[in-house]
Amino acid sequence: MNFLAEALKECGAIKYGDFTLASGKKSKFYVDIKKASMNPELLKLIARRIFELLELRSIKTDYIGGVALGGVPIAVSVSLETGLPLLMIRKEAKDYGTKGQIVGDFVHGRNVLLVEDVTTTGGSVIKAVKTLRHEGLDIQYVITVVDREEGASNALFSVNVELIPLVSMSELIEKK
C-alpha cells in the first residue's frame, strides 16, 4: 500500500465529476495536488519521499526545478529537504524586468531535477525541459507526485527524460 496515495485520498485531493484538464482532455476525476501542497505535513512527506528516491536511485543533481504554479511549492520543499538551490520555470517569459523564464541563479551545463505536481500528457513539463535545455541546463529526470498514466511517461521518454511518479492514478481512483 502506498502511504502517500492514502494520504492524498484522505486530504480530499481526489475529486470525482466532470473536469477539463490543463491538457484539454476531459476526465471523470481530478487530482487537486494543491490540497496536499498547502498542507505542511503532506508537503514534508512528498519532499522526504523525493529525497529518498534521489538517494535510492543515486540521482545526482545540482538544482531542483519547479514549473509554475503547481510544481513550485513541491520544488521549494524539496530544496529545503535536500539543501539544493531552487529554480522556478515560468510558463511564459515576462515582458518586463529580466524577461527570463527561469527564476534563480544557475550555471550552464549543470543538472536540474524537475518536480511536478501532476502529469497527464507531459506537455507543460516538456515545455519546461526545453526551456531549461535552451539555457544550457541538463535534465534527465522528472519526479511527479501523481502520474495520471495518460502518456506523460512516453512523451518525456521521447525527449530523453525519465518520468518517476510517486503515485500513479491507478493507485488513487476508486474501482467502479
Tab-separated table of C-alpha atoms in Angstrom:
chain	number	residue	atom	x	y	z
A	1	MET	CA	0.000	0.000	0.000
A	2	ASN	CA	1.327	3.408	-0.979
A	3	PHE	CA	1.174	5.612	2.135
A	4	LEU	CA	1.291	8.795	0.037
A	5	ALA	CA	-1.638	7.603	-2.088
A	6	GLU	CA	-3.670	7.057	1.059
A	7	ALA	CA	-2.697	10.495	2.418
A	8	LEU	CA	-3.784	12.144	-0.854
A	9	LYS	CA	-7.153	10.410	-0.676
A	10	GLU	CA	-7.617	11.374	2.977
A	11	CYS	CA	-6.902	15.072	2.369
A	12	GLY	CA	-9.545	15.240	-0.368
A	13	ALA	CA	-7.137	15.669	-3.285
A	14	ILE	CA	-9.117	13.242	-5.468
A	15	LYS	CA	-12.361	14.670	-6.822
A	16	TYR	CA	-14.981	12.940	-8.956
A	17	GLY	CA	-17.174	14.732	-11.518
A	18	ASP	CA	-16.716	16.239	-14.977
A	19	PHE	CA	-13.438	18.124	-15.414
A	20	THR	CA	-11.357	19.647	-18.200
A	21	LEU	CA	-7.645	19.178	-17.551
A	22	ALA	CA	-4.798	21.567	-18.436
A	23	SER	CA	-4.058	19.261	-21.384
A	24	GLY	CA	-7.582	19.926	-22.682
A	25	LYS	CA	-8.642	16.348	-22.003
A	26	LYS	CA	-11.954	15.603	-20.309
A	27	SER	CA	-11.903	13.478	-17.174
A	28	LYS	CA	-14.274	11.986	-14.609
A	29	PHE	CA	-11.723	12.612	-11.845
A	30	TYR	CA	-9.398	15.414	-10.883
A	31	VAL	CA	-6.257	15.396	-8.754
A	32	ASP	CA	-6.048	18.589	-6.730
A	33	ILE	CA	-2.458	18.352	-5.507
A	34	LYS	CA	-2.705	21.924	-4.264
A	35	LYS	CA	-4.749	20.466	-1.388
A	36	ALA	CA	-1.660	18.446	-0.475
A	37	SER	CA	0.927	21.118	-1.222
A	38	MET	CA	-0.839	23.606	1.057
A	39	ASN	CA	-0.707	21.082	3.904
A	40	PRO	CA	2.710	21.288	5.640
A	41	GLU	CA	2.715	17.661	6.789
A	42	LEU	CA	1.841	16.295	3.346
A	43	LEU	CA	4.330	18.632	1.701
A	44	LYS	CA	7.045	17.324	4.055
A	45	LEU	CA	6.028	13.758	3.216
A	46	ILE	CA	6.309	14.479	-0.514
A	47	ALA	CA	9.703	16.173	-0.090
A	48	ARG	CA	11.054	13.309	2.029
A	49	ARG	CA	9.829	10.741	-0.492
A	50	ILE	CA	11.568	12.608	-3.336
A	51	PHE	CA	14.768	12.873	-1.271
A	52	GLU	CA	14.601	9.111	-0.576
A	53	LEU	CA	14.181	8.411	-4.299
A	54	LEU	CA	17.214	10.539	-5.131
A	55	GLU	CA	19.306	8.534	-2.681
A	56	LEU	CA	17.817	5.143	-3.610
A	57	ARG	CA	18.382	5.684	-7.338
A	58	SER	CA	21.700	7.547	-6.880
A	59	ILE	CA	20.360	10.523	-8.837
A	60	LYS	CA	22.791	13.424	-8.706
A	61	THR	CA	21.528	16.905	-9.433
A	62	ASP	CA	22.656	20.468	-8.935
A	63	TYR	CA	19.258	22.179	-8.823
A	64	ILE	CA	15.646	21.433	-8.005
A	65	GLY	CA	13.310	22.937	-10.582
A	66	GLY	CA	9.589	23.527	-10.333
A	67	VAL	CA	7.163	24.516	-13.060
A	68	ALA	CA	4.919	27.420	-12.064
A	69	LEU	CA	2.461	27.162	-10.417
A	70	GLY	CA	1.796	23.631	-9.194
A	71	GLY	CA	5.399	22.444	-9.081
A	72	VAL	CA	6.736	25.420	-7.125
A	73	PRO	CA	5.639	24.509	-3.560
A	74	ILE	CA	6.908	20.984	-4.138
A	75	ALA	CA	10.231	22.254	-5.510
A	76	VAL	CA	10.631	24.639	-2.557
A	77	SER	CA	10.026	21.824	-0.062
A	78	VAL	CA	12.453	19.507	-1.881
A	79	SER	CA	15.036	22.301	-1.994
A	80	LEU	CA	14.699	22.715	1.775
A	81	GLU	CA	14.897	18.937	2.322
A	82	THR	CA	17.974	18.454	0.099
A	83	GLY	CA	19.767	21.772	0.556
A	84	LEU	CA	19.923	22.153	-3.238
A	85	PRO	CA	19.283	25.516	-4.922
A	86	LEU	CA	15.873	26.175	-6.425
A	87	LEU	CA	14.900	27.164	-9.958
A	88	MET	CA	11.389	28.185	-10.946
A	89	ILE	CA	10.311	27.830	-14.557
A	90	ARG	CA	7.623	30.228	-15.716
A	91	LYS	CA	5.179	29.044	-18.347
A	92	GLU	CA	5.975	32.155	-20.390
A	93	ALA	CA	8.680	34.805	-20.320
A	94	LYS	CA	7.672	38.099	-18.751
A	95	ASP	CA	7.836	41.212	-20.922
A	96	TYR	CA	9.416	43.267	-18.144
A	97	GLY	CA	12.392	43.038	-15.789
A	98	THR	CA	14.936	40.426	-16.876
A	99	LYS	CA	12.322	38.898	-19.204
A	100	GLY	CA	13.544	35.417	-18.352
A	101	GLN	CA	11.542	32.250	-17.987
A	102	ILE	CA	13.863	30.770	-15.367
A	103	VAL	CA	13.907	32.337	-11.912
A	104	GLY	CA	17.052	31.615	-9.919
A	105	ASP	CA	20.785	31.660	-10.461
A	106	PHE	CA	22.328	28.768	-12.358
A	107	VAL	CA	25.492	27.663	-14.130
A	108	HIS	CA	25.244	26.372	-17.703
A	109	GLY	CA	25.951	22.666	-18.096
A	110	ARG	CA	24.609	21.682	-14.674
A	111	ASN	CA	21.811	19.211	-13.897
A	112	VAL	CA	18.258	20.049	-12.895
A	113	LEU	CA	15.776	17.660	-11.332
A	114	LEU	CA	12.304	18.850	-12.280
A	115	VAL	CA	9.460	18.169	-9.879
A	116	GLU	CA	5.829	18.425	-10.894
A	117	ASP	CA	2.521	18.073	-9.107
A	118	VAL	CA	0.519	16.082	-11.687
A	119	THR	CA	1.449	14.810	-15.146
A	120	THR	CA	-1.093	13.839	-17.786
A	121	THR	CA	0.236	14.117	-21.348
A	122	GLY	CA	3.512	15.723	-20.294
A	123	GLY	CA	3.018	18.842	-22.426
A	124	SER	CA	3.767	21.506	-19.813
A	125	VAL	CA	6.727	19.671	-18.316
A	126	ILE	CA	8.233	19.048	-21.782
A	127	LYS	CA	7.960	22.776	-22.438
A	128	ALA	CA	9.871	23.382	-19.176
A	129	VAL	CA	12.500	20.777	-20.164
A	130	LYS	CA	13.009	22.550	-23.495
A	131	THR	CA	13.266	25.938	-21.765
A	132	LEU	CA	15.936	24.625	-19.387
A	133	ARG	CA	17.866	22.892	-22.163
A	134	HIS	CA	17.728	26.054	-24.278
A	135	GLU	CA	19.504	27.804	-21.387
A	136	GLY	CA	22.240	25.141	-21.354
A	137	LEU	CA	20.984	23.016	-18.457
A	138	ASP	CA	20.702	19.223	-18.433
A	139	ILE	CA	17.513	17.411	-17.407
A	140	GLN	CA	17.372	13.625	-17.170
A	141	TYR	CA	14.581	13.102	-14.621
A	142	VAL	CA	11.185	14.488	-13.730
A	143	ILE	CA	9.598	13.377	-10.472
A	144	THR	CA	5.855	13.878	-10.343
A	145	VAL	CA	3.653	13.467	-7.315
A	146	VAL	CA	0.880	11.884	-9.413
A	147	ASP	CA	1.104	10.473	-12.922
A	148	ARG	CA	-2.345	10.199	-14.479
A	149	GLU	CA	-0.909	7.486	-16.771
A	150	GLU	CA	-2.133	9.221	-19.928
A	151	GLY	CA	1.063	9.492	-21.966
A	152	ALA	CA	3.451	11.707	-19.988
A	153	SER	CA	5.977	8.915	-19.452
A	154	ASN	CA	6.245	8.117	-23.176
A	155	ALA	CA	6.254	11.783	-24.148
A	156	LEU	CA	9.121	12.524	-21.753
A	157	PHE	CA	10.970	9.392	-22.870
A	158	SER	CA	10.852	10.804	-26.431
A	159	VAL	CA	12.942	13.784	-25.216
A	160	ASN	CA	15.332	11.571	-23.213
A	161	VAL	CA	13.811	12.255	-19.801
A	162	GLU	CA	12.641	9.611	-17.342
A	163	LEU	CA	9.385	10.247	-15.501
A	164	ILE	CA	9.361	8.936	-11.937
A	165	PRO	CA	5.918	9.037	-10.289
A	166	LEU	CA	5.467	8.917	-6.525
A	167	VAL	CA	1.883	7.755	-7.082
A	168	SER	CA	0.114	6.506	-10.192
A	169	MET	CA	-3.506	7.329	-10.914
A	170	SER	CA	-4.429	3.648	-10.777
A	171	GLU	CA	-3.435	3.712	-7.077
A	172	LEU	CA	-5.816	6.618	-6.418
A	173	ILE	CA	-9.073	6.130	-8.261
A	174	GLU	CA	-11.892	4.051	-6.900
A	175	LYS	CA	-12.559	0.929	-8.906
A	176	LYS	CA	-16.196	1.082	-10.023
